[in-house]
Every structure is written in structure tokens, then in C-alpha cells.
Amino acid sequence: MEIITREIATNNWLTIVLVTCLVLLAAAKQINILRFSDFVMLLANSKYIIAHQKLNKLSSLFNAVLVVFQIVSVSLFVYLCFDTFKGQETDQVITYFKILTLYTLVVICKLLIEKIIAAIFSIDSIIDMYLFYKVSYRNFIGMLLMPINIVCIYVVQPSKSVFVVLVVLLLILNAIMLFSYYKKNENIIFNNLFYFILYLCGLEIAPYFILYKLI
């Protein structure tokens, strides 16, 4: 009888990533329970934004933990998309950490560049409120991706079409979030329309296009 080697796929490292996400969420809740309660209701109402946007808490420990959570969760979703479309041609863990590193660089570099631009043009208060709004909603999107990641890893293996639909829905949600903010501040935007178009192309579209091409 010929012995055939059986390869057993393991999701242990994916479990560690998911547990890390849960620990980060628990840490954020532990840091400020009331603020976390407002945050999880972000899609239902804007109480979280109204209560904290003008307090310049973008760099607070609470927000920093949620940004790390967002990076880990979104990177995992991107990895699952990559794995579905490209297959397991390379080491899974290395692929995930490459995506994690690239996404981290994009998020951090964008924030730094936007803060530098704000300092140069003396519009720190306006940019700080905008960054807080944008980061808060993207942290929330990271939380929405948690159950999706869990289902994709442990329950079913989604098809390519399912991932396409999910990505389109996430892009639409992100677009609605940005449009809502731009609508509320349309007077400022129309008075600086040329600079706004440059910003939109250079810092809202180009970084993610470059990230897509790199991945």
C-alpha cells in the first residue's frame, strides 16, 4: 500500500489575528466605556462625532487603539480577498503581514501628510475635525468587518462574486461617509474648490490605488 501524505490546512494564525482584534476592542472599551458605547452606535446616530469631534481627541489612547484595530481587521479582510482571487501561492502569514505593513504605512503616512498640510496652511482645527470624522467611521468599518472575517474563515468560503459585492458595498459606505461630511462643509469646499480637488485626488484616491497596485 502506497503512503500518501495528507496536507492539513491550519487556521491557527488567523485565530490569533481575530483574538488580537477582540482584545483591542476590549481594551478600547476598558479605556472609556461611555465613549465606546457611543462609538458602536456610530452608524445609527452621530452622537459620538458631535460629542468628541471638537475636543481634538484624534491622538487619544482610545482612538489609537481603535486605529490599530482597524488596521488589523481591514488587513485581514484584504488578505481574505487576495487569497480568494489569487489562491495560496505564497506563504499565508507572510502575505498577511505584507498587506498589514502596506496598509499601516498608507494610514500613517496619510495622517502625517494631512497634519503637515494643516500646519502649513494654518487650518489645524478644520483638518483635525475632518480627520477625526474620517478615522472614526473607518474604525467603525473595521468593526463591521469583524463578523464578516469570522464567517469567511470558519463558516463558509465565499466566492469571488461575494467578495466583489462586499468590496463595492464598503466603497459605497465610505463614499457616503465622505459625501456626508463634504455636504455639511460645502461652503468651505466651494471657497477652496481647486485645493479640495487636489486633496481628493492626491490623498483620498491615489494612496489606495497605489496600495491596490502594490498588493
mmCIF file of C-alpha atoms in Angstrom:
data_model
loop_
_atom_site.group_PDB
_atom_site.id
_atom_site.type_symbol
_atom_site.label_atom_id
_atom_site.label_comp_id
_atom_site.label_asym_id
_atom_site.label_seq_id
_atom_site.Cartn_x
_atom_site.Cartn_y
_atom_site.Cartn_z
ATOM 1 C CA MET A 1 0.000 0.000 0.000
ATOM 2 C CA GLU A 2 1.401 3.356 -1.023
ATOM 3 C CA ILE A 3 1.570 6.017 1.686
ATOM 4 C CA ILE A 4 0.069 9.338 0.643
ATOM 5 C CA THR A 5 0.998 12.465 2.544
ATOM 6 C CA ARG A 6 -2.057 14.385 3.676
ATOM 7 C CA GLU A 7 -1.751 18.163 3.981
ATOM 8 C CA ILE A 8 -3.877 19.614 6.743
ATOM 9 C CA ALA A 9 -4.623 23.314 6.471
ATOM 10 C CA THR A 10 -4.479 25.229 9.752
ATOM 11 C CA ASN A 11 -6.183 28.445 10.693
ATOM 12 C CA ASN A 12 -4.286 28.892 13.967
ATOM 13 C CA TRP A 13 -2.620 32.125 12.893
ATOM 14 C CA LEU A 14 -5.954 33.504 11.667
ATOM 15 C CA THR A 15 -7.437 32.717 15.078
ATOM 16 C CA ILE A 16 -4.598 34.682 16.701
ATOM 17 C CA VAL A 17 -5.338 37.666 14.452
ATOM 18 C CA LEU A 18 -9.054 37.549 15.316
ATOM 19 C CA VAL A 19 -8.304 37.245 19.030
ATOM 20 C CA THR A 20 -5.986 40.254 18.700
ATOM 21 C CA CYS A 21 -8.886 42.226 17.208
ATOM 22 C CA LEU A 22 -11.161 41.229 20.079
ATOM 23 C CA VAL A 23 -8.502 42.159 22.645
ATOM 24 C CA LEU A 24 -8.087 45.595 21.034
ATOM 25 C CA LEU A 25 -11.863 46.164 21.120
ATOM 26 C CA ALA A 26 -11.981 45.077 24.756
ATOM 27 C CA ALA A 27 -9.067 47.426 25.539
ATOM 28 C CA ALA A 28 -10.862 50.359 23.895
ATOM 29 C CA LYS A 29 -13.992 49.612 25.920
ATOM 30 C CA GLN A 30 -11.946 49.367 29.097
ATOM 31 C CA ILE A 31 -10.280 52.734 28.422
ATOM 32 C CA ASN A 32 -13.602 54.584 28.112
ATOM 33 C CA ILE A 33 -16.838 52.624 28.418
ATOM 34 C CA LEU A 34 -19.181 55.546 27.691
ATOM 35 C CA ARG A 35 -17.222 56.652 24.647
ATOM 36 C CA PHE A 36 -17.116 53.080 23.347
ATOM 37 C CA SER A 37 -20.896 52.811 23.752
ATOM 38 C CA ASP A 38 -21.311 55.931 21.614
ATOM 39 C CA PHE A 39 -18.820 54.580 19.068
ATOM 40 C CA VAL A 40 -20.631 51.282 18.458
ATOM 41 C CA MET A 41 -23.795 53.278 17.677
ATOM 42 C CA LEU A 42 -21.992 55.446 15.113
ATOM 43 C CA LEU A 43 -23.999 54.181 12.148
ATOM 44 C CA ALA A 44 -27.304 54.827 13.927
ATOM 45 C CA ASN A 45 -26.585 58.366 15.137
ATOM 46 C CA SER A 46 -23.839 60.995 15.192
ATOM 47 C CA LYS A 47 -23.667 61.407 18.971
ATOM 48 C CA TYR A 48 -20.087 60.115 19.068
ATOM 49 C CA ILE A 49 -18.926 62.617 16.423
ATOM 50 C CA ILE A 50 -20.785 65.574 17.959
ATOM 51 C CA ALA A 51 -19.561 64.834 21.475
ATOM 52 C CA HIS A 52 -15.885 64.295 20.678
ATOM 53 C CA GLN A 53 -15.066 65.945 17.332
ATOM 54 C CA LYS A 54 -14.322 69.408 18.737
ATOM 55 C CA LEU A 55 -12.259 68.086 21.657
ATOM 56 C CA ASN A 56 -9.303 67.223 19.386
ATOM 57 C CA LYS A 57 -9.124 63.611 20.631
ATOM 58 C CA LEU A 58 -7.713 62.111 17.452
ATOM 59 C CA SER A 59 -4.439 61.298 19.201
ATOM 60 C CA SER A 60 -6.045 59.929 22.386
ATOM 61 C CA LEU A 61 -5.246 56.409 23.608
ATOM 62 C CA PHE A 62 -8.835 55.326 22.906
ATOM 63 C CA ASN A 63 -8.621 56.395 19.274
ATOM 64 C CA ALA A 64 -5.098 54.997 18.845
ATOM 65 C CA VAL A 65 -6.273 51.542 19.979
ATOM 66 C CA LEU A 66 -9.188 51.663 17.539
ATOM 67 C CA VAL A 67 -6.889 52.700 14.673
ATOM 68 C CA VAL A 68 -4.670 49.683 15.386
ATOM 69 C CA PHE A 69 -7.819 47.531 15.481
ATOM 70 C CA GLN A 70 -8.926 48.978 12.137
ATOM 71 C CA ILE A 71 -5.546 48.218 10.556
ATOM 72 C CA VAL A 72 -5.531 44.602 11.767
ATOM 73 C CA SER A 73 -9.180 43.952 10.817
ATOM 74 C CA VAL A 74 -9.098 45.625 7.385
ATOM 75 C CA SER A 75 -5.785 43.948 6.533
ATOM 76 C CA LEU A 76 -7.314 40.571 7.372
ATOM 77 C CA PHE A 77 -10.267 41.246 5.070
ATOM 78 C CA VAL A 78 -7.912 42.333 2.271
ATOM 79 C CA TYR A 79 -5.908 39.143 2.809
ATOM 80 C CA LEU A 80 -9.059 37.007 2.517
ATOM 81 C CA CYS A 81 -9.930 38.787 -0.734
ATOM 82 C CA PHE A 82 -6.386 38.271 -2.002
ATOM 83 C CA ASP A 83 -6.447 34.610 -1.016
ATOM 84 C CA THR A 84 -9.759 34.054 -2.829
ATOM 85 C CA PHE A 85 -8.686 35.734 -6.072
ATOM 86 C CA LYS A 86 -5.028 34.645 -6.186
ATOM 87 C CA GLY A 87 -5.054 31.347 -4.303
ATOM 88 C CA GLN A 88 -2.499 30.112 -1.779
ATOM 89 C CA GLU A 89 0.565 30.500 -3.986
ATOM 90 C CA THR A 90 2.707 32.056 -1.257
ATOM 91 C CA ASP A 91 3.144 31.729 2.495
ATOM 92 C CA GLN A 92 -0.125 32.843 4.095
ATOM 93 C CA VAL A 93 1.348 34.532 7.160
ATOM 94 C CA ILE A 94 3.966 36.421 5.137
ATOM 95 C CA THR A 95 1.289 37.574 2.686
ATOM 96 C CA TYR A 96 -0.884 38.864 5.524
ATOM 97 C CA PHE A 97 1.983 40.756 7.142
ATOM 98 C CA LYS A 98 2.932 42.310 3.810
ATOM 99 C CA ILE A 99 -0.644 43.579 3.452
ATOM 100 C CA LEU A 100 -0.650 44.702 7.101
ATOM 101 C CA THR A 101 2.611 46.623 6.634
ATOM 102 C CA LEU A 102 1.482 48.311 3.409
ATOM 103 C CA TYR A 103 -1.884 49.327 4.844
ATOM 104 C CA THR A 104 -0.242 50.624 8.036
ATOM 105 C CA LEU A 105 2.141 52.769 6.004
ATOM 106 C CA VAL A 106 -0.721 54.182 3.949
ATOM 107 C CA VAL A 107 -2.801 55.056 7.033
ATOM 108 C CA ILE A 108 0.084 56.601 8.984
ATOM 109 C CA CYS A 109 1.594 58.476 6.031
ATOM 110 C CA LYS A 110 -1.810 59.908 5.051
ATOM 111 C CA LEU A 111 -2.423 61.171 8.585
ATOM 112 C CA LEU A 112 1.046 62.721 8.814
ATOM 113 C CA ILE A 113 0.790 64.410 5.412
ATOM 114 C CA GLU A 114 -2.654 65.800 6.207
ATOM 115 C CA LYS A 115 -1.403 67.137 9.554
ATOM 116 C CA ILE A 116 1.590 68.762 7.818
ATOM 117 C CA ILE A 117 -0.685 70.369 5.211
ATOM 118 C CA ALA A 118 -2.920 71.656 8.018
ATOM 119 C CA ALA A 119 0.078 73.216 9.773
ATOM 120 C CA ILE A 120 1.397 74.830 6.571
ATOM 121 C CA PHE A 121 -1.948 76.459 5.704
ATOM 122 C CA SER A 122 -2.895 77.163 9.347
ATOM 123 C CA ILE A 123 -6.124 75.153 9.140
ATOM 124 C CA ASP A 124 -5.379 72.752 12.004
ATOM 125 C CA SER A 125 -8.832 72.970 13.595
ATOM 126 C CA ILE A 126 -10.639 72.234 10.319
ATOM 127 C CA ILE A 127 -8.372 69.318 9.379
ATOM 128 C CA ASP A 128 -8.412 67.871 12.901
ATOM 129 C CA MET A 129 -12.224 67.697 12.881
ATOM 130 C CA TYR A 130 -12.201 66.169 9.396
ATOM 131 C CA LEU A 131 -9.574 63.565 10.322
ATOM 132 C CA PHE A 132 -11.448 62.648 13.498
ATOM 133 C CA TYR A 133 -14.663 62.179 11.487
ATOM 134 C CA LYS A 134 -12.972 60.108 8.784
ATOM 135 C CA VAL A 135 -10.885 57.957 11.140
ATOM 136 C CA SER A 136 -13.882 57.289 13.398
ATOM 137 C CA TYR A 137 -16.003 55.951 10.540
ATOM 138 C CA ARG A 138 -13.160 53.853 9.163
ATOM 139 C CA ASN A 139 -12.583 52.397 12.616
ATOM 140 C CA PHE A 140 -16.286 51.531 12.607
ATOM 141 C CA ILE A 141 -15.933 49.882 9.185
ATOM 142 C CA GLY A 142 -13.120 47.803 10.690
ATOM 143 C CA MET A 143 -15.565 46.681 13.370
ATOM 144 C CA LEU A 144 -18.187 45.807 10.753
ATOM 145 C CA LEU A 145 -15.612 43.601 9.028
ATOM 146 C CA MET A 146 -15.020 41.526 12.174
ATOM 147 C CA PRO A 147 -18.090 39.236 11.838
ATOM 148 C CA ILE A 148 -17.527 39.064 8.074
ATOM 149 C CA ASN A 149 -13.949 37.873 8.631
ATOM 150 C CA ILE A 150 -15.120 35.286 11.174
ATOM 151 C CA VAL A 151 -17.764 33.894 8.800
ATOM 152 C CA CYS A 152 -15.283 33.755 5.896
ATOM 153 C CA ILE A 153 -12.696 31.902 7.990
ATOM 154 C CA TYR A 154 -14.808 29.448 9.988
ATOM 155 C CA VAL A 155 -18.217 29.090 8.364
ATOM 156 C CA VAL A 156 -18.137 29.326 4.565
ATOM 157 C CA GLN A 157 -15.642 30.019 1.817
ATOM 158 C CA PRO A 158 -17.191 32.928 -0.105
ATOM 159 C CA SER A 159 -16.934 33.033 -3.868
ATOM 160 C CA LYS A 160 -15.205 35.791 -5.803
ATOM 161 C CA SER A 161 -18.536 37.399 -6.615
ATOM 162 C CA VAL A 162 -19.401 37.644 -2.902
ATOM 163 C CA PHE A 163 -16.132 39.439 -2.182
ATOM 164 C CA VAL A 164 -16.737 41.779 -5.121
ATOM 165 C CA VAL A 165 -20.155 42.681 -3.675
ATOM 166 C CA LEU A 166 -18.663 43.199 -0.206
ATOM 167 C CA VAL A 167 -15.900 45.445 -1.540
ATOM 168 C CA VAL A 168 -18.405 47.500 -3.570
ATOM 169 C CA LEU A 169 -20.651 47.905 -0.501
ATOM 170 C CA LEU A 170 -17.677 49.038 1.594
ATOM 171 C CA LEU A 171 -16.656 51.552 -1.065
ATOM 172 C CA ILE A 172 -20.222 52.879 -1.230
ATOM 173 C CA LEU A 173 -20.359 53.174 2.581
ATOM 174 C CA ASN A 174 -17.031 55.022 2.592
ATOM 175 C CA ALA A 175 -18.226 57.321 -0.218
ATOM 176 C CA ILE A 176 -21.466 58.105 1.656
ATOM 177 C CA MET A 177 -19.474 58.896 4.782
ATOM 178 C CA LEU A 178 -17.184 61.311 2.935
ATOM 179 C CA PHE A 179 -20.003 62.900 0.923
ATOM 180 C CA SER A 180 -21.983 63.494 4.113
ATOM 181 C CA TYR A 181 -19.081 65.424 5.621
ATOM 182 C CA TYR A 182 -18.414 67.374 2.427
ATOM 183 C CA LYS A 183 -22.103 68.271 2.210
ATOM 184 C CA LYS A 184 -22.067 69.698 5.738
ATOM 185 C CA ASN A 185 -18.988 71.792 4.896
ATOM 186 C CA GLU A 186 -19.818 72.697 1.298
ATOM 187 C CA ASN A 187 -19.241 76.433 1.867
ATOM 188 C CA ILE A 188 -15.620 75.851 2.878
ATOM 189 C CA ILE A 189 -15.128 73.428 -0.024
ATOM 190 C CA PHE A 190 -16.604 75.717 -2.698
ATOM 191 C CA ASN A 191 -14.451 78.596 -1.496
ATOM 192 C CA ASN A 192 -11.373 76.400 -1.959
ATOM 193 C CA LEU A 193 -12.560 74.111 -4.746
ATOM 194 C CA PHE A 194 -9.220 73.841 -6.580
ATOM 195 C CA TYR A 195 -7.348 72.783 -3.426
ATOM 196 C CA PHE A 196 -10.140 70.400 -2.495
ATOM 197 C CA ILE A 197 -9.904 68.618 -5.878
ATOM 198 C CA LEU A 198 -6.121 68.341 -5.482
ATOM 199 C CA TYR A 199 -6.601 66.921 -1.986
ATOM 200 C CA LEU A 200 -9.260 64.457 -3.126
ATOM 201 C CA CYS A 201 -7.094 63.101 -5.953
ATOM 202 C CA GLY A 202 -3.797 63.183 -4.082
ATOM 203 C CA LEU A 203 -4.758 61.952 -0.597
ATOM 204 C CA GLU A 204 -8.110 60.160 -0.886
ATOM 205 C CA ILE A 205 -7.794 58.285 -4.174
ATOM 206 C CA ALA A 206 -4.112 57.918 -5.084
ATOM 207 C CA PRO A 207 -2.886 56.192 -1.836
ATOM 208 C CA TYR A 208 -5.451 53.401 -2.070
ATOM 209 C CA PHE A 209 -4.857 52.973 -5.783
ATOM 210 C CA ILE A 210 -1.120 52.614 -5.068
ATOM 211 C CA LEU A 211 -1.904 50.129 -2.259
ATOM 212 C CA TYR A 212 -4.066 48.097 -4.649
ATOM 213 C CA LYS A 213 -1.302 48.022 -7.276
ATOM 214 C CA LEU A 214 1.332 47.023 -4.698
ATOM 215 C CA ILE A 215 -0.788 44.172 -3.329
#
